[in-house]
CSV table of C-alpha atoms in Angstrom, one decimal:
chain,number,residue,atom,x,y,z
A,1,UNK,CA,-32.3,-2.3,-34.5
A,2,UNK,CA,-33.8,-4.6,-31.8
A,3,UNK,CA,-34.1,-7.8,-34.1
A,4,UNK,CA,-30.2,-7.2,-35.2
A,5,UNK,CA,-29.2,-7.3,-31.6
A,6,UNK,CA,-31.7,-10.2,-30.8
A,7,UNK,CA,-30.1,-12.2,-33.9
A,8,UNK,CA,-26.7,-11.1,-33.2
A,9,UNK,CA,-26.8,-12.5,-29.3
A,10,UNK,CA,-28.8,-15.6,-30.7
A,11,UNK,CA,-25.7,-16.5,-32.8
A,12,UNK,CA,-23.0,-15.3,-30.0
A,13,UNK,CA,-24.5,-17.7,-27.9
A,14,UNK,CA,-24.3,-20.2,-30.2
A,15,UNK,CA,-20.5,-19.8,-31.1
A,16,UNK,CA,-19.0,-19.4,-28.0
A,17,UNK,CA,-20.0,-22.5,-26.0
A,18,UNK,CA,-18.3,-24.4,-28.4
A,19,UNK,CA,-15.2,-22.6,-28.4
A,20,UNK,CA,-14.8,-22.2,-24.7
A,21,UNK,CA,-15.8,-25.4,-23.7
A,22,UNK,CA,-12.2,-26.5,-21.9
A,23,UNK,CA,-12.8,-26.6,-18.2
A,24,UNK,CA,-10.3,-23.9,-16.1
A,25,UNK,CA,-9.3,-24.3,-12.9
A,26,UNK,CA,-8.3,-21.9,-10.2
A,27,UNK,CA,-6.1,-22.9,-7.2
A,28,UNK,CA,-4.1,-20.1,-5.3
A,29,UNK,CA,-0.5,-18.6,-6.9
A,30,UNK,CA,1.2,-19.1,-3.6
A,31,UNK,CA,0.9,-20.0,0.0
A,32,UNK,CA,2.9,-19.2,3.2
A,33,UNK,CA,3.0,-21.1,6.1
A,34,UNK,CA,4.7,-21.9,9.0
A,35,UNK,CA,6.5,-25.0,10.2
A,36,UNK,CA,4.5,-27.4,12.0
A,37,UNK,CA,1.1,-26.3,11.1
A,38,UNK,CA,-1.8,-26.9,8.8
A,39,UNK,CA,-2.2,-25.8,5.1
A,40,UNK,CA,-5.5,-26.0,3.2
A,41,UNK,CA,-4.9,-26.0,-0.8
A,42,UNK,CA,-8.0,-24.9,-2.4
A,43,UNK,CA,-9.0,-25.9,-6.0
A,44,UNK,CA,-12.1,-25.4,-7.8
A,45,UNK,CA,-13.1,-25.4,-11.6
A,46,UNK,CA,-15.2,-24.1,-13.9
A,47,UNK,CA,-17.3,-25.2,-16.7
A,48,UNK,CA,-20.1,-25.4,-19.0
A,49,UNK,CA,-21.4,-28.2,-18.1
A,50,UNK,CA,-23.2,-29.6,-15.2
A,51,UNK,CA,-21.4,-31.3,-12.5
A,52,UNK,CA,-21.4,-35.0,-13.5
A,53,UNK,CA,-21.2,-37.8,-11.0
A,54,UNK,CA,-18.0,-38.7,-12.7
A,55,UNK,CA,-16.0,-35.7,-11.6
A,56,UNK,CA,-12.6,-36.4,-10.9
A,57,UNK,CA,-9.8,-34.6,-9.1
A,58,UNK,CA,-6.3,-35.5,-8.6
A,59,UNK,CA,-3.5,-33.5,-6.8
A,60,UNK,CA,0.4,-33.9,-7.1
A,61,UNK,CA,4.1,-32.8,-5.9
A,62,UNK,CA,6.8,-31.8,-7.2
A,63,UNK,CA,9.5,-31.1,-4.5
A,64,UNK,CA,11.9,-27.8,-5.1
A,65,UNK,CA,14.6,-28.7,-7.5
A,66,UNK,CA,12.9,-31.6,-8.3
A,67,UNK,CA,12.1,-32.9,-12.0
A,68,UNK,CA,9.4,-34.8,-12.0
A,69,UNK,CA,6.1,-34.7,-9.9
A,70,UNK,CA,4.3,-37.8,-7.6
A,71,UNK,CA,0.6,-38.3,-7.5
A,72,UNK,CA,-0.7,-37.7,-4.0
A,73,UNK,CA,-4.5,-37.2,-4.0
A,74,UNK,CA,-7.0,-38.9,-6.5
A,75,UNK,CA,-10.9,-38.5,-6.3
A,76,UNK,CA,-12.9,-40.5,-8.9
A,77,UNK,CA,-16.2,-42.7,-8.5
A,78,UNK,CA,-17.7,-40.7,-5.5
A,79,UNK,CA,-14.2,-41.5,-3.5
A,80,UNK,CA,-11.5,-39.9,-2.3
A,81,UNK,CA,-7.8,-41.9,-2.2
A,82,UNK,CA,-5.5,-40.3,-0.3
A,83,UNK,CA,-1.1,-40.5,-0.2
A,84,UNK,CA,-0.4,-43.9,1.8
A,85,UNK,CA,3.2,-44.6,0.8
A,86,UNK,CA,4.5,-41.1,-0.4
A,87,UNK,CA,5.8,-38.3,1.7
A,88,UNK,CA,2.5,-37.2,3.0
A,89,UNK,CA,1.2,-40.1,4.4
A,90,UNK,CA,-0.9,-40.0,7.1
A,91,UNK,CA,-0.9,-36.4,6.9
A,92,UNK,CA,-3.3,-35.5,3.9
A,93,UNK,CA,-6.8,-35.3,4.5
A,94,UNK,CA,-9.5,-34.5,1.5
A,95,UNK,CA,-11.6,-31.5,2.8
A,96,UNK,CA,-13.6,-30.7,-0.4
A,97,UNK,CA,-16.8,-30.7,-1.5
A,98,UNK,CA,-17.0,-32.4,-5.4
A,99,UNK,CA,-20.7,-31.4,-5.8
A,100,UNK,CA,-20.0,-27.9,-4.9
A,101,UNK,CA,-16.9,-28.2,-7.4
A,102,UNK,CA,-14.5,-28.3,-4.7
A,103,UNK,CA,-11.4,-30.3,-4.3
A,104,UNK,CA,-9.5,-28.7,-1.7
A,105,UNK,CA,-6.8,-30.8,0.4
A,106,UNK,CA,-5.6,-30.7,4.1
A,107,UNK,CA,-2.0,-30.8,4.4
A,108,UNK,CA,-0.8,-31.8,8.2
A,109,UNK,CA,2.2,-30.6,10.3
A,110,UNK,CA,4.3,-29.5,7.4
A,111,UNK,CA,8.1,-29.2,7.8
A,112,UNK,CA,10.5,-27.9,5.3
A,113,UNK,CA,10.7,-30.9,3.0
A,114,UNK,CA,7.3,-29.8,2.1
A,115,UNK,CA,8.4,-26.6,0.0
A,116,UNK,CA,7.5,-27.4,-4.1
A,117,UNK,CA,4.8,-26.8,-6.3
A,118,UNK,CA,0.9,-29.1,-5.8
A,119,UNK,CA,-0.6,-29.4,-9.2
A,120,UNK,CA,-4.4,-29.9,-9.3
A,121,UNK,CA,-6.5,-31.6,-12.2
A,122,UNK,CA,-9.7,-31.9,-12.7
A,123,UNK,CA,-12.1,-33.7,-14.7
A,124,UNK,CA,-15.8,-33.0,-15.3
A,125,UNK,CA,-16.8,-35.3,-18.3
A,126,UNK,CA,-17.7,-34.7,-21.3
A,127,UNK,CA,-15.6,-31.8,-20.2
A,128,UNK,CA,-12.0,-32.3,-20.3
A,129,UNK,CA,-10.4,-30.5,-22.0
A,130,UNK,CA,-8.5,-28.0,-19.5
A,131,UNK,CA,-5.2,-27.2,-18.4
A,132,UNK,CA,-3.9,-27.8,-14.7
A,133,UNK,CA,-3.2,-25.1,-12.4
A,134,UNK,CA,-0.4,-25.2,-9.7
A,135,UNK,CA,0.1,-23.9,-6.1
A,136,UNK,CA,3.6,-23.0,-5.0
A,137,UNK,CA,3.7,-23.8,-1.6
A,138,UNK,CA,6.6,-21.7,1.0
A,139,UNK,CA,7.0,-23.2,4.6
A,140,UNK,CA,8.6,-20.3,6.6
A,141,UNK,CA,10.0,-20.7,10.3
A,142,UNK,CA,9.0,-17.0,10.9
A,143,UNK,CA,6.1,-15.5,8.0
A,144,UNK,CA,7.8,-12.4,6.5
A,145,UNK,CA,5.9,-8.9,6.1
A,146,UNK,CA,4.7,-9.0,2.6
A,147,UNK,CA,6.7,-6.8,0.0
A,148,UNK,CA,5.7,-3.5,0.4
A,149,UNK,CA,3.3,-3.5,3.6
A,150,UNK,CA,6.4,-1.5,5.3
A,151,UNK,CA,6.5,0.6,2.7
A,152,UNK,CA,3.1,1.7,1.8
A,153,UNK,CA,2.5,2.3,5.8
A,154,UNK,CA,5.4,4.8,6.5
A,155,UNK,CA,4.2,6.7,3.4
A,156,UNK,CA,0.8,7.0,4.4
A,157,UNK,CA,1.6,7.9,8.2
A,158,UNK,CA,4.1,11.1,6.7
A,159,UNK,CA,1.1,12.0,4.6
A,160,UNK,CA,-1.5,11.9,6.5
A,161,UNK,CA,1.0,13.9,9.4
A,162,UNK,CA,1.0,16.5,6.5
A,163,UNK,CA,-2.3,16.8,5.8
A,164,UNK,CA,-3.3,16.4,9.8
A,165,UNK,CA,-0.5,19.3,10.6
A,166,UNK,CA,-2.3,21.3,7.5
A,167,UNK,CA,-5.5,21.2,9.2
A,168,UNK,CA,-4.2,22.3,12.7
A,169,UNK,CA,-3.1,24.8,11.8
A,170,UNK,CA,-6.1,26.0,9.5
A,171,UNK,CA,-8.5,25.5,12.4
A,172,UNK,CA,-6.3,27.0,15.1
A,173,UNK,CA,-6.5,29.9,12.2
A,174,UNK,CA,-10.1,30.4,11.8
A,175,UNK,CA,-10.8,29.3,16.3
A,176,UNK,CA,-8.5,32.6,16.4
A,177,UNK,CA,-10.4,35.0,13.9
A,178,UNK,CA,-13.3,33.6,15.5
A,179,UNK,CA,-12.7,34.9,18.8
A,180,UNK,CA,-11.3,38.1,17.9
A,181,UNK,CA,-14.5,38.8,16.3
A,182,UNK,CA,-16.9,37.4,19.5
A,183,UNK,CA,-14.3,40.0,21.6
A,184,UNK,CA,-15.1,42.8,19.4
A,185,UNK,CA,-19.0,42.3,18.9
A,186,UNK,CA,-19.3,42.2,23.0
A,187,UNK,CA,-17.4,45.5,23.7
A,188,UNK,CA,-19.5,47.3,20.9
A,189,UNK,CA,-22.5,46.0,23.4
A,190,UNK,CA,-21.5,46.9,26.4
A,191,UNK,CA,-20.6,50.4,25.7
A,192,UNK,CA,-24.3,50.7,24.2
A,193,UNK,CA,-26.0,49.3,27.9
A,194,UNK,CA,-24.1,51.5,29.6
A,195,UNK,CA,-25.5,54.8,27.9
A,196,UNK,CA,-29.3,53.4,28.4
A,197,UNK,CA,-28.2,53.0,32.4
A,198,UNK,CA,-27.1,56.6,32.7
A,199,UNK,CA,-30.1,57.6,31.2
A,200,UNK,CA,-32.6,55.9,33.0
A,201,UNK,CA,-30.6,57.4,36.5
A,202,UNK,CA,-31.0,60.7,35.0
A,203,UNK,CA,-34.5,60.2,35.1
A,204,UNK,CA,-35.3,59.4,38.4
A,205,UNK,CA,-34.3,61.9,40.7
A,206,UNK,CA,-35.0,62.2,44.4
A,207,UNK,CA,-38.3,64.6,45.6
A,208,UNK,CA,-37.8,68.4,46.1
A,209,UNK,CA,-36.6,69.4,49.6
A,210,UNK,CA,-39.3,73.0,49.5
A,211,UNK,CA,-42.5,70.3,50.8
A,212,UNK,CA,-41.0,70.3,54.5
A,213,UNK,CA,-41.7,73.6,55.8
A,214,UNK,CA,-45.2,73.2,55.1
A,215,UNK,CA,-45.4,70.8,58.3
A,216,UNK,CA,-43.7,73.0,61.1
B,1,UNK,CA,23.1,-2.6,-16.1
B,2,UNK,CA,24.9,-1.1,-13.7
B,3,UNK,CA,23.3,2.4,-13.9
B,4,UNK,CA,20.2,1.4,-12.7
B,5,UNK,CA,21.8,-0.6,-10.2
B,6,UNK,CA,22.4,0.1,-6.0
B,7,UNK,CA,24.9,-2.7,-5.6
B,8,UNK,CA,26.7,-5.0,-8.5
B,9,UNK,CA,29.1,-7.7,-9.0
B,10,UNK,CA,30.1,-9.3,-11.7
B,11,UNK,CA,26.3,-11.5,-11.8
B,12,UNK,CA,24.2,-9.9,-9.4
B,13,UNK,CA,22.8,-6.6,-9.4
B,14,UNK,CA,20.0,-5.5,-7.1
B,15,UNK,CA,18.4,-2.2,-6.9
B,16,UNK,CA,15.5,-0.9,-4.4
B,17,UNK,CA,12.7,-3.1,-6.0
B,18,UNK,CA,14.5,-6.0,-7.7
B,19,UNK,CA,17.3,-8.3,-7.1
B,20,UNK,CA,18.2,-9.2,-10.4
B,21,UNK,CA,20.6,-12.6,-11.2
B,22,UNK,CA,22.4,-12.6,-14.8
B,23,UNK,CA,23.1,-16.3,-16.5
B,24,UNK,CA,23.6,-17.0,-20.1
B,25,UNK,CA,22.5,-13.8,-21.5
B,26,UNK,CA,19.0,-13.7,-19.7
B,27,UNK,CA,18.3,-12.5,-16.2
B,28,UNK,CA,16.0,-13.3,-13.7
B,29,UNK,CA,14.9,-11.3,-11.5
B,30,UNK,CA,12.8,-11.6,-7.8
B,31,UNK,CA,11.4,-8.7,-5.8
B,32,UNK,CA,13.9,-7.7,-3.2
B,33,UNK,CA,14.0,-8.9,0.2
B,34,UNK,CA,11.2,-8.6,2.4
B,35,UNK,CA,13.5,-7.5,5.4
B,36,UNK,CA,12.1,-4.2,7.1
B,37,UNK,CA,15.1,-1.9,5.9
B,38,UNK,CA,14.7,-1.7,2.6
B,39,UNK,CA,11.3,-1.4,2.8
B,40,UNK,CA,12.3,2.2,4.7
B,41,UNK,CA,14.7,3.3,2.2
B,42,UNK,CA,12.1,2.8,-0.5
B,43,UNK,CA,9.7,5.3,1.5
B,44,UNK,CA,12.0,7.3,2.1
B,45,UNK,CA,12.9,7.8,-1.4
B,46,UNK,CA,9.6,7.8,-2.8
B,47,UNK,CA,8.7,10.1,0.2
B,48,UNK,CA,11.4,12.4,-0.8
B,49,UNK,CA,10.8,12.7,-4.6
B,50,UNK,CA,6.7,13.5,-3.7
B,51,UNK,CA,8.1,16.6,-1.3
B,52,UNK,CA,10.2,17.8,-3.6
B,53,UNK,CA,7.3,17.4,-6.3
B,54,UNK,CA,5.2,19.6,-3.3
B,55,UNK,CA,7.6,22.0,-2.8
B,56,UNK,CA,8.0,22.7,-6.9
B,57,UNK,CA,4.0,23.1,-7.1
B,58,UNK,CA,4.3,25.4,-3.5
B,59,UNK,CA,7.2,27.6,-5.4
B,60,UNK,CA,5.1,28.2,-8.1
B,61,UNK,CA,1.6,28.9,-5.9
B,62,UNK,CA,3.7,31.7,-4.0
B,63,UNK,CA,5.4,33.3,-6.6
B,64,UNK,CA,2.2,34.7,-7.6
B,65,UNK,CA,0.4,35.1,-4.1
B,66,UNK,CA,3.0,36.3,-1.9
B,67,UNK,CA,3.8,40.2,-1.1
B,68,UNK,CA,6.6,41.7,-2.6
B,69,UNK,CA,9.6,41.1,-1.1
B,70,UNK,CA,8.5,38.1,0.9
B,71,UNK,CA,10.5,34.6,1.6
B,72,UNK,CA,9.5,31.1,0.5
B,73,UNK,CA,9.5,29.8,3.6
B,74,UNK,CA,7.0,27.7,2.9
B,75,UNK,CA,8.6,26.1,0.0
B,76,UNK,CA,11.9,25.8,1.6
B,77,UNK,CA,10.5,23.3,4.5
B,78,UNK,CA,9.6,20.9,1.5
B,79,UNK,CA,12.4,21.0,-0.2
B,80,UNK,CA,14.6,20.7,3.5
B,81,UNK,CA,12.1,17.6,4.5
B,82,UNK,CA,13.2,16.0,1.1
B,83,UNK,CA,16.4,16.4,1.3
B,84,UNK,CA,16.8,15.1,5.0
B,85,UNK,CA,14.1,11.8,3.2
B,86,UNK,CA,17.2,11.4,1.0
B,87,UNK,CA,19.7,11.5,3.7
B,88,UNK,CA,18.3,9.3,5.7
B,89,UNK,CA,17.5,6.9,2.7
B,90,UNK,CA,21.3,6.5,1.8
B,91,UNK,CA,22.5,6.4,5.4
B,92,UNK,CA,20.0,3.1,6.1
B,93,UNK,CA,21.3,1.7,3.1
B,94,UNK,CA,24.9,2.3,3.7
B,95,UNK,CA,24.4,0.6,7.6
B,96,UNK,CA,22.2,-2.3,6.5
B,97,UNK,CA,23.3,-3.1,2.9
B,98,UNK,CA,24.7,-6.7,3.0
B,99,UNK,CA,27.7,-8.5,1.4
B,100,UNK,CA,30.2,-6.3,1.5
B,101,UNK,CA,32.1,-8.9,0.0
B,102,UNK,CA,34.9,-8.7,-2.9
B,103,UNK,CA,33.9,-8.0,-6.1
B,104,UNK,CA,30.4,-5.8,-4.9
B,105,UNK,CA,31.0,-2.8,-5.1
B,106,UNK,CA,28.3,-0.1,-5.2
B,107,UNK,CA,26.7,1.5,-8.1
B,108,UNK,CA,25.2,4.7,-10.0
B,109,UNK,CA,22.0,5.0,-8.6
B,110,UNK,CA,24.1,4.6,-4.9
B,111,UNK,CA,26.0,7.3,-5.8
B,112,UNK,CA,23.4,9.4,-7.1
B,113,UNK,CA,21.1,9.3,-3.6
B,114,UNK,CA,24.5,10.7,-2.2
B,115,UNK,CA,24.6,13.5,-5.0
B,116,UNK,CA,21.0,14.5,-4.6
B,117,UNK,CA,21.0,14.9,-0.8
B,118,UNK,CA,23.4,17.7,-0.8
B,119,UNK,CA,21.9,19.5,-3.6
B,120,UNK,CA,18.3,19.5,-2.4
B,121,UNK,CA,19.5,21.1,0.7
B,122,UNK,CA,21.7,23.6,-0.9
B,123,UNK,CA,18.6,24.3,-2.7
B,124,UNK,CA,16.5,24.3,0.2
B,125,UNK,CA,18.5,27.1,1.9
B,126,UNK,CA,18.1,29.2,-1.5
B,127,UNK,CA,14.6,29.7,-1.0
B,128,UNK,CA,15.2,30.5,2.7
B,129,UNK,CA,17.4,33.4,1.3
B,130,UNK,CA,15.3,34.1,-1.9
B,131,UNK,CA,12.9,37.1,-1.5
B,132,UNK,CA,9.9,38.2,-4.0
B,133,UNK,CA,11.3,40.9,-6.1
B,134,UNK,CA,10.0,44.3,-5.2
């Protein structure tokens, strides 16, 4: 039973490098910001291989309602070139690490004109084979409540009222039996003191008056 | 599409959750706006539909634990709380609801909010009146 599993891993192992060798990269779905300040788009990859010194990533823009994208960002050769005569010149800054597979980018003071869609590509030969992901960037003037937040938050505050109100009144229930039954355990004991006092005055009573004659 | 539908017009219908465009036989549809309203009337309704949910499963705990000839209060504040959710759900629509524009006009599921809210509280005020039978 042990050597089929052994063989059967063996072979597994061998198959399915080969069939998942295409590199996949991961950058964000979508990203909020506000106008005027600073955006980070992350990207990252991952594959089989090693990181080779010939790793390459390269970033472009496609504007909203545009058709077709501009190249903004390349990294190849151990260098970074950044945009110098598109529409984020002076304003894009590589902040990514290559040998840690990381080829996030800085984007500046953004403004509306900024809304689209960054692509990212990367290359990490002999691997690559692998399909580009894109990041849809949304510049807002004023960041909206995500869908939902509002939502889930007046649900849970009339639930847990209900179950809060439940408990009240549960405890108020059981702090009531509980003194009803301290009242009546303290009466049974003080009626039971009391007939041990009489008793004991019972048995101490005051000399006879017949010893003083004997004196006169 | 216009039974599942809040508001329509002759391309647009939105309900709580979507707003939904038609164009050349498909649709596409976005999640609904992230203003604060209609994130109320969705709790409201979904707040509403649990309660009355609560108060069924309350009904049916009391009809065999309470003593003959006894009231579902109990049950009745449920079903009176979900029926006010309701209310209030349709009224903040009604205020907020933009585009009251020609051709929008509202639809089945509007109407229906405005249907249920009556009934839950007509059937709230039952179990006020309804005793356990002796």
């Amino acid at each position: 039973m042990l050597t089929i599993l052994a063989l059967a891993s063996i072979v597994l192992l061998g198959i399915v490098p080969q069939q998942s060798e295409a590199i996949v990269i991961y950058t964000g779905w979508e990203r909020h910001a506000l106008v005027g300040s600073d955006i980070r788009l992350s990207c990252s990859f991952f594959s089989w291989r090693w990181t080779s010194e010939d790793v390459t990533f390269s970033w472009s823009y496609r504007p909203d309602g545009a058709r077709d994208s501009i190249s903004i960002f390349h990294y190849t050769g151990g260098a970074p070139y950044v945009d110098n005569k598109g529409p984020f010149r002076d304003r894009l800054e590589f902040v990514g690490n290559p040998a840690r597979r990381d080829g996030s980018i800085l984007l500046k003071n953004l403004d509306y004109g900024d809304n689209g869609t960054f692509t990212c590509d990367a290359k990490n030969p002999p691997d690559i084979v692998g399909r580009a992901s894109s990041v849809r960037l949304l510049v807002f003037e004023k960041v909206p409540i995500q869908a939902g937040v509002i939502t889930g938050a007046i649900i849970g505050a009339v639930l847990g009222l209900l179950v809060l109100i439940v408990v009240i009144y549960y405890l108020m229930r059981f702090l009531v039996a509980r003194r009803v039954f301290n009242l009546s355990v303290s009466k049974h004991g003080r009626k039971g003191k009391g007939k041990e006092g009489s008793q004991q005055r019972q048995l101490w009573r005051p000399p006879p008056v017949t010893l003083l004659p004997l004196t006169s | 599409m216009k039974s599942k539908a809040w508001t329509v017009s002759s391309s647009i219908t939105t309900d709580l959750w979507y707003n939904c465009l038609t164009s050349g036989g498909g649709y596409h549809c976005k999640v609904a706006s992230n203003e604060d309203w209609i994130q109320a009337v969705q709790a409201l309704m979904v707040l509403s539909v649990l309660f009355c949910l609560l108060s069924l499963v309350f009904f049916l705990c009391q009809l065999f634990t309470l003593v003959k000839g006894g009231r579902f209060f109990f049950t009745a504040i449920f079903q009176i709380l979900a029926s006010l959710f309701v209310m209030c759900g349709a009224i903040i629509y009604t205020v907020m609801s933009p585009d009251r524009a020609v051709g929008v006009e509202f639809g089945y599921a509007y109407i229906l909010a405005w249907v249920a809210f009556p009934l839950c509280l007509v059937s709230g005020l039952i179990y006020i009146i309804l005793r356990k039978r002796e």
